[in-house]
XYZ file of C-alpha atoms in Angstrom:
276
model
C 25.959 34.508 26.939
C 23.308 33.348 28.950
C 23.523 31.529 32.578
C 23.689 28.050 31.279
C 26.659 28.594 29.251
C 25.407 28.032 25.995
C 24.742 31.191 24.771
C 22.315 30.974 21.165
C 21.867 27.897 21.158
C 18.656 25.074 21.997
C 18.669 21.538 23.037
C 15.762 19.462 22.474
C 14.407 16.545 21.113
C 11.666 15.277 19.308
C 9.154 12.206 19.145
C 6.294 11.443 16.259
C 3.127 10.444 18.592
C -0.233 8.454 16.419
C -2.309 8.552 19.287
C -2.326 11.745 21.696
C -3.909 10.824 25.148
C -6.995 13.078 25.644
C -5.942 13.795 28.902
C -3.046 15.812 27.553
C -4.629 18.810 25.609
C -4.701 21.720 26.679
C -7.691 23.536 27.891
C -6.047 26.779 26.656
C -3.906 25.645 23.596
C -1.195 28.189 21.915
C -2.360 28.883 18.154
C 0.735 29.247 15.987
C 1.253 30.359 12.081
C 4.817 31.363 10.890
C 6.214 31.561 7.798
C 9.689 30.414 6.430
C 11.145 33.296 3.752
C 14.603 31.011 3.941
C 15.058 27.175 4.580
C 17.826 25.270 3.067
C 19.704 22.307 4.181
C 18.819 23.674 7.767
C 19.321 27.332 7.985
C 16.298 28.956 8.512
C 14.894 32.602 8.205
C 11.333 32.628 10.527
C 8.730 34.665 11.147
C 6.106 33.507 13.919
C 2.980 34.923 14.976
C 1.200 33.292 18.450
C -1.524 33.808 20.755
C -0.849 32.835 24.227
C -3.292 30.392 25.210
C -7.419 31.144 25.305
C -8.308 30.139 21.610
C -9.633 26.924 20.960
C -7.480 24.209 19.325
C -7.522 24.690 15.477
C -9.524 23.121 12.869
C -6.913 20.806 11.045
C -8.916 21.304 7.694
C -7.741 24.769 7.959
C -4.752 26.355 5.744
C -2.038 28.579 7.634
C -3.746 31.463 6.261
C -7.126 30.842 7.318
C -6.106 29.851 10.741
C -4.001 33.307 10.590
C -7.557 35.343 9.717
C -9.476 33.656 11.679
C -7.517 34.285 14.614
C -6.634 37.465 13.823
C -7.671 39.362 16.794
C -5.956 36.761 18.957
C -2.440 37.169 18.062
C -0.355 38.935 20.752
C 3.113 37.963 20.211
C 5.554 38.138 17.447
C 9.426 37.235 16.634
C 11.587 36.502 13.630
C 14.015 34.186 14.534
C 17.628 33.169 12.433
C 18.229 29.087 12.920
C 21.186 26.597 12.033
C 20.816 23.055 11.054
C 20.535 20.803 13.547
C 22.770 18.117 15.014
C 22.028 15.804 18.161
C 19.156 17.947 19.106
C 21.641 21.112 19.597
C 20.611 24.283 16.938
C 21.819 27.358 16.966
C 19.043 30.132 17.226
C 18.655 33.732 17.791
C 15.109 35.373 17.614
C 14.027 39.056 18.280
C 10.546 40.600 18.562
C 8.015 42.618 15.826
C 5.426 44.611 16.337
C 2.167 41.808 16.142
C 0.759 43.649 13.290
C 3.392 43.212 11.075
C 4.367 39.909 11.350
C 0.945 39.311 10.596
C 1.631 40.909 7.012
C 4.845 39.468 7.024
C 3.275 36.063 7.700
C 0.119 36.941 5.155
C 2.458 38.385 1.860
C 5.126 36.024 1.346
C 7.121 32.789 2.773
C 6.413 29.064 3.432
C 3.845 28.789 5.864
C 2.467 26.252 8.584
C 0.109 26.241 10.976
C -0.862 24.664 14.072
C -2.030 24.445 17.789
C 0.465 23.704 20.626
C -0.617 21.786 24.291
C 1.824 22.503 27.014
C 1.845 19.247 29.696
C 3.877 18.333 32.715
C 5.389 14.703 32.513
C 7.335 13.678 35.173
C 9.608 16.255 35.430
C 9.666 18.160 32.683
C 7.854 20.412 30.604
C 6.738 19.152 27.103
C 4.893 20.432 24.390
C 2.725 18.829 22.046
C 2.044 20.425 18.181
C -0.797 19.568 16.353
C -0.379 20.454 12.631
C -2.985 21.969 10.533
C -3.437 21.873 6.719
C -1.801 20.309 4.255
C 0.785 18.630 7.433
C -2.289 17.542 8.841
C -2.484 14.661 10.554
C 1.046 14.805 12.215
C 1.670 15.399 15.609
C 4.912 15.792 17.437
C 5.961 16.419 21.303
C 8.427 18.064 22.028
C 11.191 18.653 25.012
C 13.582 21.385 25.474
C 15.948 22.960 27.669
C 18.824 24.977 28.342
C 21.256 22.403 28.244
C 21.413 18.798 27.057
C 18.628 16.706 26.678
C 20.055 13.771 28.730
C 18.377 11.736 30.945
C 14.822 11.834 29.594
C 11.817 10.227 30.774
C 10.456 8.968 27.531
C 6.281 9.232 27.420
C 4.458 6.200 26.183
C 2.716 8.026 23.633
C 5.720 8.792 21.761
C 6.505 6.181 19.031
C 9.593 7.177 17.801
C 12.205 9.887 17.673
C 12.681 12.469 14.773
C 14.852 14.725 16.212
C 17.384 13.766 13.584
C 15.261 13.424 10.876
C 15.292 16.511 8.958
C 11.856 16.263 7.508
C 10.125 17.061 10.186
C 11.718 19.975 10.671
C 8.899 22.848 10.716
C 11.137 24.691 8.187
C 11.290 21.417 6.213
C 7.485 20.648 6.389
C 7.014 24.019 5.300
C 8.470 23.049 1.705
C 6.696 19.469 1.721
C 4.112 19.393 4.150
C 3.534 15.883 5.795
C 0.214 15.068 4.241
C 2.040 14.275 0.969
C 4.198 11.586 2.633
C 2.176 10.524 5.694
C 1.013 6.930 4.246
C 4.522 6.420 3.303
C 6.242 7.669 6.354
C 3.766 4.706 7.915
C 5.182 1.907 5.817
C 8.357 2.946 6.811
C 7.925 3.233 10.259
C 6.404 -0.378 10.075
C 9.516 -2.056 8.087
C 12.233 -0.837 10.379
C 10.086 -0.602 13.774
C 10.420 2.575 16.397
C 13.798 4.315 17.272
C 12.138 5.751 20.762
C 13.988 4.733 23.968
C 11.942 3.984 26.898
C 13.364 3.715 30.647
C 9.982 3.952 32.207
C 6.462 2.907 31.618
C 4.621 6.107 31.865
C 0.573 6.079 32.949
C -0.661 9.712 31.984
C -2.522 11.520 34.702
C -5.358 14.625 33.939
C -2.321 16.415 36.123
C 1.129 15.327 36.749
C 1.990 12.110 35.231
C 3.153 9.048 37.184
C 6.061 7.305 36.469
C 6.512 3.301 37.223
C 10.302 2.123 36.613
C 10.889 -0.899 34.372
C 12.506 -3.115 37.057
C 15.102 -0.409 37.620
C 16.442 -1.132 34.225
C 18.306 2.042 32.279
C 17.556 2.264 28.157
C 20.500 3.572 25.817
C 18.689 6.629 24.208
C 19.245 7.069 20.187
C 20.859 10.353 20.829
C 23.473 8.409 22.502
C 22.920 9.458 26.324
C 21.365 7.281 29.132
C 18.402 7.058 31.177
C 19.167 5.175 34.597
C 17.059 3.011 36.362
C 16.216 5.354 38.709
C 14.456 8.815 38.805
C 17.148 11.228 36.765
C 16.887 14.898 37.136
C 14.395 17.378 35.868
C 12.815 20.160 35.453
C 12.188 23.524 37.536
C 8.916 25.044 37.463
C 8.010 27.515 35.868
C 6.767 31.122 37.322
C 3.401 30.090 37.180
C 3.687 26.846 37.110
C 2.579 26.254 33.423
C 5.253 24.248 31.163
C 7.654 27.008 29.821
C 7.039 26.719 26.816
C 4.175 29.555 26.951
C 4.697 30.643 30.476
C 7.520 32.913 30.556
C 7.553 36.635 29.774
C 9.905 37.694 26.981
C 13.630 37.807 28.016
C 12.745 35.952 31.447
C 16.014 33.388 32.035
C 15.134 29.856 32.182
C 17.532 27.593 34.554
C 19.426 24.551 32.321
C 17.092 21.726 33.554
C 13.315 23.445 32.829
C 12.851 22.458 29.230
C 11.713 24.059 26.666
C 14.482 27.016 26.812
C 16.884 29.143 28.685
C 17.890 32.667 27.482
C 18.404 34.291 24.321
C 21.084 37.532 25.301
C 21.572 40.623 23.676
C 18.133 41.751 23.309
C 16.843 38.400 21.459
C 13.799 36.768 23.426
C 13.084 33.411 24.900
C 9.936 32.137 23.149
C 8.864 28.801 21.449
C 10.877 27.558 19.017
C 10.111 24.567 16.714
């Protein structure tokens, strides 16, 4: 069981974002292309191939498979990872290492693929990450928070319209079997008939560096995953080793403490890596 107490298990939550501030991509983005050879009703069979940082930011145009060859040489990491459905933003997951070159065939021969490129940020006090999708789930994006414990107290970024961490079709295994494309202009007309679900405690103004956060009269906001954000600054994250948001910073099997988002440990030999 790892330190936090949790043992296999991540805590995050998600937000659908229509307009990413420039200021927030990452000079050296993560490329990611994995392939789902089991999703139903929110167990999930994964394997993931990932560079880590250096590559430029992927073409959207491109399929998983062209983003996979033309990146080929890149690739330096690779895990399959078991996953349980979600509920609240708490999934089970355990994940465990391949060799690089045969994920890559793993990945190539078989499985429901996506693609896409993944900006690491500091806001406030925690560390986010921001997926871009590529082909046919092009245009979405979705940021993303995580740590080793519950997601409580968040400071909410203004760029995030509305949370999905409940909604299972934006699940990566889920977008892998109907890809967002299909259902983008409809997901739109929905979002405009019943209006956001985000909570907001702060008014956020994004920074080229750390953000800087303004309190809303030092009133609190009832989140939609049922836990509150007070009025006044709530606890966050710890750095990383080097200082990068964890989601790509951390060698495998390095512990992450409960309040440094995006993960703590996976025991036993399984590896602390991203996860969505």
């Amino acid at each position: 069981m790892s330190d936090t107490g949790y043992g296999d298990f991540e805590f995050e939550r998600r937000f659908w974002v229509r307009d990413l501030p420039v200021d927030l991509l990452d000079e050296s983005p993560t490329i990611i292309v994995q392939s789902y050879f089991l999703a139903d009703e929110g167990f999930a069979l994964r394997v993931r191939v990932q560079t880590s940082g250096g590559a430029p930011a992927v073409d959207p145009a491109r399929s998983p498979l062209e983003v996979l060859d033309e990146h080929a040489d890149r690739f330096d990491f690779c895990a399959v990872t078991v996953k349980g459905p979600m509920n609240s933003g708490t999934r089970y997951e355990a994940e465990r290492e391949l060799d690089v070159a045969v994920g890559m065939e793993l990945v190539r021969r078989g499985g429901q693929r996506v693609a896409k490129t993944r900006h690491s940020v500091w806001l406030g006090d925690d560390g986010w990450v921001v997926d871009v999708f590529a082909g046919a789930n092009a245009p979405l994006v979705v940021a993303e928070v995580e740590r080793g414990g519950p997601v409580t107290d968040l400071v909410v970024p203004e760029f995030c319209v509305t949370e999905v961490t409940d909604d299972p079709r934006f699940g990566n295994d889920a977008l892998a079997r109907t890809p967002y494309g299909a259902w983008a202009a409809g997901y739109e007309r929905e979002l405009a008939a019943t209006g956001p679900g985000s909570c907001r405690a702060w008014a956020v103004r994004v920074a080229p560096a750390r953000t800087e956060r303004t309190p809303q009269a030092g009133r609190g906001a009832v989140c939609s995953a049922g836990t509150s954000s007070p009025g006044a600054t709530g606890p966050g994250g710890v750095p990383s080793p080097n200082g990068r948001p964890p989601s790509c910073s951390r060698a495998c099997g390095v512990h992450q403490p409960d309040r440094s988002g995006p993960r703590g440990t996976i025991p036993r030999g399984f590896r602390s890596r991203c996860t969505s």
